[in-house]
Short mmCIF file of C-alpha atoms in Angstrom, two decimals:
data_model
loop_
_atom_site.label_atom_id
_atom_site.label_comp_id
_atom_site.label_asym_id
_atom_site.label_seq_id
_atom_site.Cartn_x
_atom_site.Cartn_y
_atom_site.Cartn_z
CA UNK A 72 -42.15 4.56 -32.32
CA UNK A 73 -45.76 4.95 -33.48
CA UNK A 74 -47.74 8.11 -32.85
CA UNK A 75 -49.49 8.12 -29.46
CA UNK A 76 -48.62 4.51 -28.64
CA UNK A 77 -48.21 3.25 -25.08
CA UNK A 78 -44.72 4.77 -24.89
CA UNK A 79 -45.72 8.20 -26.19
CA UNK A 80 -43.13 10.77 -24.96
CA UNK A 81 -41.26 8.05 -23.03
CA UNK A 82 -37.88 7.87 -24.77
CA UNK A 83 -35.95 5.55 -22.46
CA UNK A 84 -36.52 2.24 -20.65
CA UNK A 85 -36.25 4.07 -17.33
CA UNK A 86 -38.96 6.54 -18.34
CA UNK A 87 -41.24 3.67 -19.32
CA UNK A 88 -40.78 1.91 -16.00
CA UNK A 89 -41.49 5.08 -14.05
CA UNK A 90 -44.61 5.87 -16.02
CA UNK A 91 -46.21 2.46 -16.51
CA UNK A 92 -45.30 0.98 -13.12
CA UNK A 93 -45.75 4.05 -10.95
CA UNK A 94 -47.40 7.12 -12.47
CA UNK A 95 -50.08 5.91 -14.87
CA UNK A 96 -52.65 4.70 -12.37
CA UNK A 97 -52.33 7.44 -9.76
CA UNK A 98 -55.51 9.39 -9.01
CA UNK A 99 -55.97 13.06 -9.88
CA UNK A 100 -56.45 15.89 -7.41
CA UNK A 101 -57.68 18.77 -9.58
CA UNK A 102 -56.87 21.64 -7.22
CA UNK A 103 -57.33 24.41 -9.79
CA UNK A 104 -59.82 24.41 -12.65
CA UNK A 105 -62.62 26.48 -14.13
CA UNK A 106 -65.30 23.82 -14.34
CA UNK A 107 -68.82 24.96 -13.52
CA UNK A 108 -70.20 23.50 -10.26
CA UNK A 109 -73.66 24.01 -11.72
CA UNK A 110 -72.82 21.85 -14.74
CA UNK A 111 -71.34 19.20 -12.45
CA UNK A 112 -74.39 19.16 -10.22
CA UNK A 113 -76.83 19.09 -13.14
CA UNK A 114 -74.67 16.40 -14.79
CA UNK A 115 -74.50 18.20 -18.10
CA UNK A 116 -74.64 16.23 -21.32
CA UNK A 117 -73.24 17.26 -24.72
CA UNK A 118 -74.82 16.67 -28.09
CA UNK A 119 -71.64 16.94 -30.16
CA UNK A 120 -67.87 17.20 -29.86
CA UNK A 121 -67.81 20.89 -30.76
CA UNK A 122 -69.83 21.69 -27.63
CA UNK A 123 -67.21 19.97 -25.49
CA UNK A 124 -64.15 21.22 -27.33
CA UNK A 125 -64.76 24.60 -28.92
CA UNK A 126 -67.13 26.49 -26.64
CA UNK A 127 -65.11 28.88 -24.49
CA UNK A 128 -61.68 27.39 -25.27
CA UNK A 129 -59.43 30.33 -26.09
CA UNK A 130 -56.46 28.00 -26.69
CA UNK A 131 -58.27 26.56 -29.71
CA UNK A 132 -59.60 29.95 -30.78
CA UNK A 133 -56.08 31.38 -30.99
CA UNK A 134 -54.96 28.40 -33.08
CA UNK A 135 -57.89 28.80 -35.46
CA UNK A 136 -57.18 32.50 -35.96
CA UNK A 137 -53.53 31.74 -36.64
CA UNK A 138 -54.69 29.18 -39.21
CA UNK A 139 -56.56 31.88 -41.12
CA UNK A 140 -60.07 30.90 -40.02
CA UNK A 141 -62.73 33.61 -40.11
CA UNK A 142 -64.24 34.60 -36.75
CA UNK A 143 -67.70 33.33 -37.72
CA UNK A 144 -66.24 29.80 -37.49
CA UNK A 145 -64.67 30.53 -34.09
CA UNK A 146 -66.98 32.62 -31.91
CA UNK A 147 -69.53 33.50 -34.58
CA UNK A 148 -72.81 32.03 -35.81
CA UNK A 149 -71.47 29.16 -37.92
CA UNK A 150 -72.89 25.75 -37.06
CA UNK A 151 -71.09 23.44 -34.65
CA UNK A 152 -70.34 21.07 -37.52
CA UNK A 153 -68.76 23.85 -39.56
CA UNK A 154 -66.65 24.99 -36.61
CA UNK A 155 -65.46 21.46 -35.98
CA UNK A 156 -64.47 21.04 -39.61
CA UNK A 157 -62.33 24.17 -39.44
CA UNK A 158 -60.68 22.93 -36.26
CA UNK A 159 -59.93 19.55 -37.84
CA UNK A 160 -58.38 21.24 -40.85
CA UNK A 161 -56.15 23.57 -38.83
CA UNK A 162 -55.20 20.98 -36.20
CA UNK A 163 -54.01 18.55 -38.87
CA UNK A 164 -51.09 20.92 -39.63
CA UNK A 165 -50.46 22.21 -36.08
CA UNK A 166 -47.16 20.44 -35.54
CA UNK A 167 -45.48 21.51 -32.30
CA UNK A 168 -48.65 22.86 -30.72
CA UNK A 169 -49.75 20.99 -27.55
CA UNK A 170 -53.34 21.07 -28.82
CA UNK A 171 -52.35 18.41 -31.33
CA UNK A 172 -51.37 16.08 -28.50
CA UNK A 173 -54.19 17.06 -26.14
CA UNK A 174 -56.88 16.66 -28.79
CA UNK A 175 -55.68 13.24 -29.90
CA UNK A 176 -55.25 12.04 -26.32
CA UNK A 177 -58.84 13.05 -25.57
CA UNK A 178 -60.15 11.34 -28.70
CA UNK A 179 -58.24 8.17 -27.80
CA UNK A 180 -59.03 8.05 -24.07
CA UNK A 181 -62.71 9.04 -24.15
CA UNK A 182 -63.89 8.04 -27.62
CA UNK A 183 -61.61 5.16 -28.56
CA UNK A 184 -60.41 6.90 -31.74
CA UNK A 185 -56.94 5.69 -32.69
CA UNK A 186 -56.61 7.57 -35.95
CA UNK A 187 -55.53 11.09 -36.83
CA UNK A 188 -58.00 13.98 -36.94
CA UNK A 189 -57.89 15.95 -40.18
CA UNK A 190 -60.15 17.26 -42.94
CA UNK A 191 -60.71 13.77 -44.36
CA UNK A 192 -61.52 12.14 -41.02
CA UNK A 193 -63.55 14.97 -39.53
CA UNK A 194 -66.90 13.42 -40.45
CA UNK A 195 -65.86 10.05 -39.03
CA UNK A 196 -64.79 11.64 -35.77
CA UNK A 197 -67.90 13.84 -35.64
CA UNK A 198 -70.16 10.80 -36.01
CA UNK A 199 -68.20 8.65 -33.57
CA UNK A 200 -68.15 11.34 -30.89
CA UNK A 201 -71.79 12.20 -31.46
CA UNK A 202 -72.77 8.59 -30.91
CA UNK A 203 -70.55 8.13 -27.85
CA UNK A 204 -71.78 11.38 -26.28
CA UNK A 205 -75.29 9.98 -26.02
CA UNK A 206 -74.12 7.50 -23.37
CA UNK A 207 -74.51 8.10 -19.65
CA UNK A 208 -70.76 7.55 -19.27
CA UNK A 209 -70.15 10.75 -21.26
CA UNK A 210 -72.08 13.12 -19.02
CA UNK A 211 -70.17 15.58 -16.83
CA UNK A 212 -70.02 13.52 -13.65
CA UNK A 213 -69.07 10.27 -15.37
CA UNK A 214 -66.29 12.01 -17.32
CA UNK A 215 -64.78 13.20 -14.04
CA UNK A 216 -65.16 9.84 -12.31
CA UNK A 217 -63.79 7.76 -15.16
CA UNK A 218 -60.75 10.06 -15.27
CA UNK A 219 -59.83 8.82 -11.77
CA UNK A 220 -60.39 12.23 -10.20
CA UNK A 221 -60.82 12.26 -6.44
CA UNK A 222 -61.34 15.95 -5.74
CA UNK A 223 -62.06 19.08 -7.78
CA UNK A 224 -61.62 22.72 -6.72
CA UNK A 225 -63.59 25.15 -8.84
CA UNK A 226 -62.96 28.92 -9.06
CA UNK A 227 -65.49 30.96 -7.09
CA UNK A 228 -66.13 34.63 -6.41
CA UNK A 229 -66.53 35.78 -2.78
CA UNK A 230 -70.07 36.96 -3.57
CA UNK A 231 -71.13 33.50 -4.78
CA UNK A 232 -73.77 31.76 -2.68
CA UNK A 233 -72.06 28.37 -3.30
CA UNK A 234 -75.48 26.86 -3.91
CA UNK A 235 -74.23 24.13 -6.20
CA UNK A 236 -71.34 23.24 -3.92
CA UNK A 237 -73.79 22.73 -1.09
CA UNK A 238 -76.05 20.63 -3.29
CA UNK A 239 -73.10 18.52 -4.41
CA UNK A 240 -71.91 18.06 -0.83
CA UNK A 241 -75.35 16.67 0.06
CA UNK A 242 -75.46 14.35 -2.97
CA UNK A 243 -74.26 10.88 -1.95
CA UNK A 244 -74.55 9.67 -5.54
CA UNK A 245 -71.39 11.39 -6.75
CA UNK A 246 -68.07 9.98 -5.57
CA UNK A 247 -65.89 13.01 -6.36
CA UNK A 248 -65.63 15.85 -3.87
CA UNK A 249 -66.20 19.30 -5.37
CA UNK A 250 -64.93 22.17 -3.22
CA UNK A 251 -64.89 25.92 -3.81
CA UNK A 252 -61.67 27.91 -4.24
CA UNK A 253 -61.70 31.58 -3.27
CA UNK A 254 -61.01 33.95 -6.21
CA UNK A 255 -61.33 37.60 -5.04
CA UNK A 256 -59.98 39.23 -8.20
CA UNK A 257 -62.91 41.63 -8.56
CA UNK A 258 -62.31 42.99 -5.07
CA UNK A 259 -58.61 43.49 -5.83
CA UNK A 260 -58.97 45.07 -9.30
CA UNK A 261 -59.76 48.59 -8.13
CA UNK A 262 -58.98 49.99 -11.59
CA UNK A 263 -61.87 48.19 -13.28
CA UNK A 264 -64.86 50.32 -14.41
CA UNK A 265 -67.36 48.13 -12.57
CA UNK A 266 -65.43 48.08 -9.28
CA UNK A 267 -67.99 50.10 -7.29
CA UNK A 268 -70.85 47.96 -8.60
CA UNK A 269 -69.02 44.83 -7.54
CA UNK A 270 -68.34 46.18 -4.05
CA UNK A 271 -72.08 46.85 -3.67
CA UNK A 272 -72.86 43.28 -4.74
CA UNK A 273 -70.26 41.90 -2.35
CA UNK A 274 -71.85 43.89 0.46
CA UNK A 275 -75.23 42.41 -0.33
CA UNK A 276 -73.84 38.88 -0.16
CA UNK A 277 -72.14 39.65 3.17
CA UNK A 278 -75.26 41.35 4.55
CA UNK A 279 -73.62 44.71 5.10
CA UNK A 280 -72.94 48.06 3.48
CA UNK A 281 -69.36 48.61 2.34
CA UNK A 282 -68.33 52.26 2.40
CA UNK A 283 -64.79 52.04 3.81
CA UNK A 284 -61.74 49.87 3.31
CA UNK A 285 -62.13 48.54 6.85
CA UNK A 286 -65.69 47.50 6.03
CA UNK A 287 -64.48 45.81 2.85
CA UNK A 288 -62.01 43.73 4.82
CA UNK A 289 -64.69 42.79 7.35
CA UNK A 290 -67.06 41.74 4.56
CA UNK A 291 -64.39 39.61 2.90
CA UNK A 292 -63.52 37.97 6.23
CA UNK A 293 -67.18 37.09 6.73
CA UNK A 294 -67.38 35.58 3.27
CA UNK A 295 -64.19 33.63 3.93
CA UNK A 296 -65.84 32.15 7.00
CA UNK A 297 -68.75 31.07 4.80
CA UNK A 298 -66.40 29.55 2.22
CA UNK A 299 -64.47 27.76 4.97
CA UNK A 300 -67.68 26.23 6.30
CA UNK A 301 -68.28 24.89 2.79
CA UNK A 302 -64.90 23.17 2.54
CA UNK A 303 -62.74 25.88 0.96
CA UNK A 304 -59.06 25.63 1.88
CA UNK A 305 -57.51 27.31 -1.12
CA UNK A 306 -57.41 30.83 -2.53
CA UNK A 307 -56.45 31.93 -6.01
CA UNK A 308 -55.38 35.34 -7.27
CA UNK A 309 -55.16 36.29 -10.93
CA UNK A 310 -52.94 39.39 -10.95
CA UNK A 311 -51.61 41.34 -13.89
CA UNK A 312 -48.32 41.72 -12.06
CA UNK A 313 -47.01 41.21 -8.54
CA UNK A 314 -47.07 44.39 -6.46
CA UNK A 315 -45.80 45.42 -3.04
CA UNK A 316 -46.19 49.10 -2.20
CA UNK A 317 -47.12 49.47 1.49
CA UNK A 318 -48.86 52.71 2.43
CA UNK A 319 -50.47 54.19 5.56
CA UNK A 320 -53.98 52.90 6.26
CA UNK A 321 -55.44 56.39 5.85
CA UNK A 322 -53.99 56.62 2.33
CA UNK A 323 -55.57 53.30 1.40
CA UNK A 324 -58.90 54.40 2.90
CA UNK A 325 -58.76 57.62 0.88
CA UNK A 326 -58.01 55.76 -2.34
CA UNK A 327 -60.85 53.31 -1.74
CA UNK A 328 -63.33 56.10 -1.01
CA UNK A 329 -62.25 58.03 -4.09
CA UNK A 330 -62.73 54.99 -6.31
CA UNK A 331 -66.22 54.37 -4.93
CA UNK A 332 -67.02 57.95 -5.94
CA UNK A 333 -65.92 57.10 -9.48
CA UNK A 334 -62.62 58.96 -9.39
CA UNK A 335 -59.57 57.69 -11.24
CA UNK A 336 -56.58 56.61 -9.17
CA UNK A 337 -52.87 56.94 -9.86
CA UNK A 338 -50.77 53.82 -10.34
CA UNK A 339 -49.28 54.42 -6.89
CA UNK A 340 -52.73 54.58 -5.28
CA UNK A 341 -53.86 51.41 -7.04
CA UNK A 342 -50.76 49.52 -5.97
CA UNK A 343 -51.07 50.74 -2.37
CA UNK A 344 -54.67 49.50 -2.23
CA UNK A 345 -53.85 46.14 -3.80
CA UNK A 346 -50.88 45.63 -1.48
CA UNK A 347 -52.94 46.38 1.62
CA UNK A 348 -55.76 44.08 0.57
CA UNK A 349 -53.50 41.20 -0.52
CA UNK A 350 -51.53 41.39 2.73
CA UNK A 351 -54.72 41.34 4.77
CA UNK A 352 -56.03 38.38 2.81
CA UNK A 353 -52.71 36.56 3.16
CA UNK A 354 -52.90 36.90 6.94
CA UNK A 355 -56.43 35.55 6.93
CA UNK A 356 -55.39 32.58 4.79
CA UNK A 357 -52.63 31.75 7.29
CA UNK A 358 -55.05 32.05 10.21
CA UNK A 359 -57.51 29.65 8.56
CA UNK A 360 -54.91 27.20 7.30
CA UNK A 361 -55.61 27.95 3.63
CA UNK A 362 -53.09 27.87 0.81
CA UNK A 363 -52.63 30.96 -1.40
CA UNK A 364 -52.12 30.85 -5.16
CA UNK A 365 -50.61 33.86 -6.95
CA UNK A 366 -50.87 33.93 -10.74
CA UNK A 367 -49.22 36.88 -12.47
CA UNK A 368 -47.31 37.97 -15.56
CA UNK A 369 -50.20 38.57 -17.95
CA UNK A 370 -51.16 41.51 -20.12
CA UNK A 371 -54.85 41.32 -20.96
CA UNK A 372 -57.22 42.30 -23.76
CA UNK A 373 -54.45 43.45 -26.10
CA UNK A 374 -56.64 43.51 -29.20
CA UNK A 375 -59.05 46.26 -28.17
CA UNK A 376 -61.14 46.02 -31.31
CA UNK A 377 -61.88 42.34 -30.67
CA UNK A 378 -62.32 42.92 -26.93
CA UNK A 379 -65.03 45.47 -27.64
CA UNK A 380 -66.64 43.08 -30.09
CA UNK A 381 -66.65 39.77 -28.16
CA UNK A 382 -65.42 40.61 -24.64
CA UNK A 383 -62.72 39.29 -22.28
CA UNK A 384 -61.21 35.79 -22.05
CA UNK A 385 -61.55 35.20 -25.78
CA UNK A 386 -57.91 34.67 -26.72
CA UNK A 387 -56.35 38.14 -26.68
CA UNK A 388 -54.20 37.96 -23.54
CA UNK A 389 -50.42 37.66 -23.67
CA UNK A 390 -47.26 37.31 -21.60
CA UNK A 391 -46.01 40.29 -19.57
CA UNK A 392 -42.22 40.45 -19.81
CA UNK A 393 -41.62 42.10 -16.41
CA UNK A 394 -39.94 39.88 -13.79
CA UNK A 395 -41.19 41.16 -10.39
CA UNK A 396 -38.79 39.22 -8.16
CA UNK A 397 -38.28 42.15 -5.77
CA UNK A 398 -42.00 42.79 -5.34
CA UNK A 399 -42.65 39.08 -4.75
CA UNK A 400 -39.88 38.87 -2.15
CA UNK A 401 -41.07 42.01 -0.36
CA UNK A 402 -44.66 40.77 -0.29
CA UNK A 403 -43.73 37.37 1.14
CA UNK A 404 -41.36 39.00 3.62
CA UNK A 405 -44.07 41.35 4.90
CA UNK A 406 -46.16 38.30 5.84
CA UNK A 407 -43.25 36.23 7.16
CA UNK A 408 -42.08 39.00 9.51
CA UNK A 409 -45.22 38.48 11.61
CA UNK A 410 -45.27 34.70 11.05
CA UNK A 411 -48.42 35.06 8.89
CA UNK A 412 -47.16 33.69 5.58
CA UNK A 413 -49.53 30.95 4.38
CA UNK A 414 -48.58 28.00 2.21
CA UNK A 415 -48.11 29.68 -1.15
CA UNK A 416 -48.01 28.64 -4.81
CA UNK A 417 -46.54 31.11 -7.30
CA UNK A 418 -47.12 30.98 -11.07
CA UNK A 419 -45.88 33.40 -13.70
CA UNK A 420 -47.07 33.45 -17.29
CA UNK A 421 -43.57 34.61 -18.23
CA UNK A 422 -41.37 31.49 -18.55
CA UNK A 423 -38.38 33.74 -17.99
CA UNK A 424 -39.48 34.05 -14.37
CA UNK A 425 -38.88 30.38 -13.51
CA UNK A 426 -35.39 30.83 -12.06
CA UNK A 427 -36.34 33.98 -10.15
CA UNK A 428 -39.42 32.33 -8.63
CA UNK A 429 -37.43 29.34 -7.41
CA UNK A 430 -34.68 31.57 -6.01
CA UNK A 431 -37.14 33.82 -4.14
CA UNK A 432 -39.26 30.97 -2.80
CA UNK A 433 -36.16 29.29 -1.42
CA UNK A 434 -35.77 32.25 0.93
CA UNK A 435 -39.10 31.47 2.60
CA UNK A 436 -39.21 27.69 2.89
CA UNK A 437 -40.11 26.61 6.41
CA UNK A 438 -40.94 23.33 8.08
CA UNK A 439 -42.75 21.27 9.06
CA UNK A 440 -44.56 21.59 5.71
CA UNK A 441 -42.66 19.97 2.85
CA UNK A 442 -42.10 22.66 0.20
CA UNK A 443 -44.34 25.19 1.91
CA UNK A 444 -43.51 27.60 -0.90
CA UNK A 445 -44.42 26.02 -4.25
CA UNK A 446 -43.40 26.98 -7.76
CA UNK A 447 -46.70 26.28 -9.49
CA UNK A 448 -47.01 24.06 -12.53
CA UNK A 449 -46.20 25.47 -15.97
CA UNK A 450 -49.23 27.63 -16.65
CA UNK A 451 -51.31 28.65 -19.67
CA UNK A 452 -48.91 29.42 -22.52
CA UNK A 453 -46.31 27.27 -20.77
CA UNK A 454 -48.22 24.00 -20.22
CA UNK A 455 -46.58 22.31 -23.17
CA UNK A 456 -43.63 19.92 -23.31
CA UNK A 457 -40.80 22.46 -23.32
CA UNK A 458 -42.52 24.72 -20.80
CA UNK A 459 -43.13 21.84 -18.39
CA UNK A 460 -39.58 20.57 -18.75
CA UNK A 461 -38.25 24.07 -18.11
CA UNK A 462 -40.34 24.57 -14.96
CA UNK A 463 -39.52 21.09 -13.63
CA UNK A 464 -35.80 21.53 -14.30
CA UNK A 465 -35.67 24.95 -12.65
CA UNK A 466 -37.50 23.60 -9.60
CA UNK A 467 -35.19 20.58 -9.42
CA UNK A 468 -32.05 22.71 -9.80
CA UNK A 469 -32.93 25.35 -7.23
CA UNK A 470 -35.47 23.69 -4.99
CA UNK A 471 -36.98 20.32 -4.12
CA UNK A 472 -38.71 18.59 -7.01
CA UNK A 473 -39.72 15.68 -4.78
CA UNK A 474 -42.00 18.05 -2.83
CA UNK A 475 -43.81 19.45 -5.89
CA UNK A 476 -47.64 19.32 -5.83
CA UNK A 477 -47.76 18.63 -9.56
CA UNK A 478 -50.12 19.35 -12.40
CA UNK A 479 -53.34 21.32 -12.40
CA UNK A 480 -55.99 21.22 -15.10
CA UNK A 481 -56.81 24.96 -15.29
CA UNK A 482 -59.56 24.19 -17.81
CA UNK A 483 -63.26 24.67 -18.46
CA UNK A 484 -63.56 21.36 -20.30
CA UNK A 485 -64.63 18.03 -18.83
CA UNK A 486 -62.33 16.30 -21.33
CA UNK A 487 -59.10 17.96 -20.16
CA UNK A 488 -57.92 15.32 -17.72
CA UNK A 489 -55.51 13.66 -20.19
CA UNK A 490 -53.36 16.74 -19.58
CA UNK A 491 -52.38 15.02 -16.33
CA UNK A 492 -51.25 12.00 -18.33
CA UNK A 493 -49.32 14.34 -20.62
CA UNK A 494 -47.61 15.94 -17.63
CA UNK A 495 -46.79 12.60 -16.01
CA UNK A 496 -45.24 11.26 -19.20
CA UNK A 497 -43.08 14.38 -19.49
CA UNK A 498 -42.09 14.12 -15.82
CA UNK A 499 -41.15 10.44 -16.14
CA UNK A 500 -39.24 11.07 -19.35
CA UNK A 501 -37.21 13.83 -17.68
CA UNK A 502 -36.32 11.80 -14.60
CA UNK A 503 -35.80 8.69 -16.73
CA UNK A 504 -33.24 10.50 -18.86
CA UNK A 505 -31.30 11.51 -15.74
CA UNK A 506 -31.26 7.86 -14.60
CA UNK A 507 -30.22 6.51 -18.01
CA UNK A 508 -27.38 9.02 -18.20
CA UNK A 509 -26.00 7.76 -14.90
CA UNK A 510 -26.69 11.01 -13.07
CA UNK A 511 -28.84 9.20 -10.51
CA UNK A 512 -28.97 5.55 -9.36
CA UNK A 513 -31.43 3.18 -11.03
CA UNK A 514 -33.47 2.87 -7.83
CA UNK A 515 -36.94 2.58 -9.33
CA UNK A 516 -38.68 2.08 -6.00
CA UNK A 517 -37.26 5.41 -4.79
CA UNK A 518 -37.83 7.48 -7.91
CA UNK A 519 -41.13 5.73 -8.58
CA UNK A 520 -42.35 6.90 -5.20
CA UNK A 521 -41.20 10.45 -6.02
CA UNK A 522 -43.17 10.30 -9.29
CA UNK A 523 -46.27 9.06 -7.44
CA UNK A 524 -45.91 11.81 -4.87
CA UNK A 525 -45.69 14.51 -7.54
CA UNK A 526 -48.62 12.97 -9.41
CA UNK A 527 -51.00 12.91 -6.43
CA UNK A 528 -49.71 12.28 -2.90
CA UNK A 529 -47.98 15.63 -2.39
CA UNK A 530 -51.06 17.63 -3.34
CA UNK A 531 -53.23 15.52 -1.03
CA UNK A 532 -50.90 16.17 1.90
CA UNK A 533 -50.15 19.82 1.07
CA UNK A 534 -53.68 21.17 0.76
CA UNK A 535 -55.08 19.19 3.69
CA UNK A 536 -58.67 19.37 2.44
CA UNK A 537 -61.30 18.39 5.02
CA UNK A 538 -62.32 14.74 5.01
#
């Protein structure tokens, strides 16, 4: 089998039937990404491949550091051409890393490059991509459209004015819907040094002064109404770890007031505040018919020297090895007891949490929604072949794989959509192997429909975005 041929990752005849006949041409619903709505609206263009690939991509930055590349060629002042050369050199030896597959898929699908990127072909690829990027079909909007994307959800702070979402909604010239997704992390992270400043900014956006926890909740509810009016139906929480420590309202009010005064809080006070706020938000999501995403299991900014030098989200986060199954169950139960548990997707950065997540979520499944409680797609460090297979197998073993909402892009790059192809090939290969081994009947119409549902149809039905 040749590298990256039409049967890439498809090891059996059954896998090939499922992928080529059913999965390959399904549209994409990109329900979680970090694309900029401003760049989409302004239809950003790129002058070279390094601008598309290397700016802000901490996956690639980590690989370059591991390959012995100096920081000047990563986040420093080296030229784009020099940075690209270093990436080509390191990638050429990065066997086993998903970046090898992703990068070559992107070069093949968008630039028509069928070779192998390395130190000797770097100039060829640089020139080819530079020429192709001058075309109108390589601007931001065209890249999304030609990837067969139907809808994109960006990641948006409650204080955002959603200006570019409103402009995009009024623009009949773009066929892809771009909706906001609610990301209130800054309101939850009471331990952060700039928490009080953020609360003041949130108050300004909501047109009120926030001095109490009750006023904070009211301001967030008002902003949720604004987001809802602009098409938002999905929230997203990036948590360090899952918490559930209920406390009396007066204790939460006292902790909030103390933090606004600049006082430090104990771990117990922080967790009580976060629990109260997350429960309130969960109830509001259920009332509005939104889905709730919970991402946890991360330990951030581990290299303090580099954090102080170049800031957050630069490749120095890692996996937290705590499995918070009890806290997750208690949190979901607190909402379910009053019938206020929204549709929920749970992701952990710790792959060891897969079995626990599926076991806990099974306790809260409830019709008529198919798979109301979703084990989210293999995330971040886990969105590679083994990580995806592990998540899919755990979900199949303990839950209902046929109800899965599938892959998310979780990227800042307009060239990341081949990750959906990567996922679909892995999915078809997994199910195909089960068929070939006689574990399931060779009913391709049935399993082909399941593959199509996981690729697109389930997400479309689950999120119920406004037409």
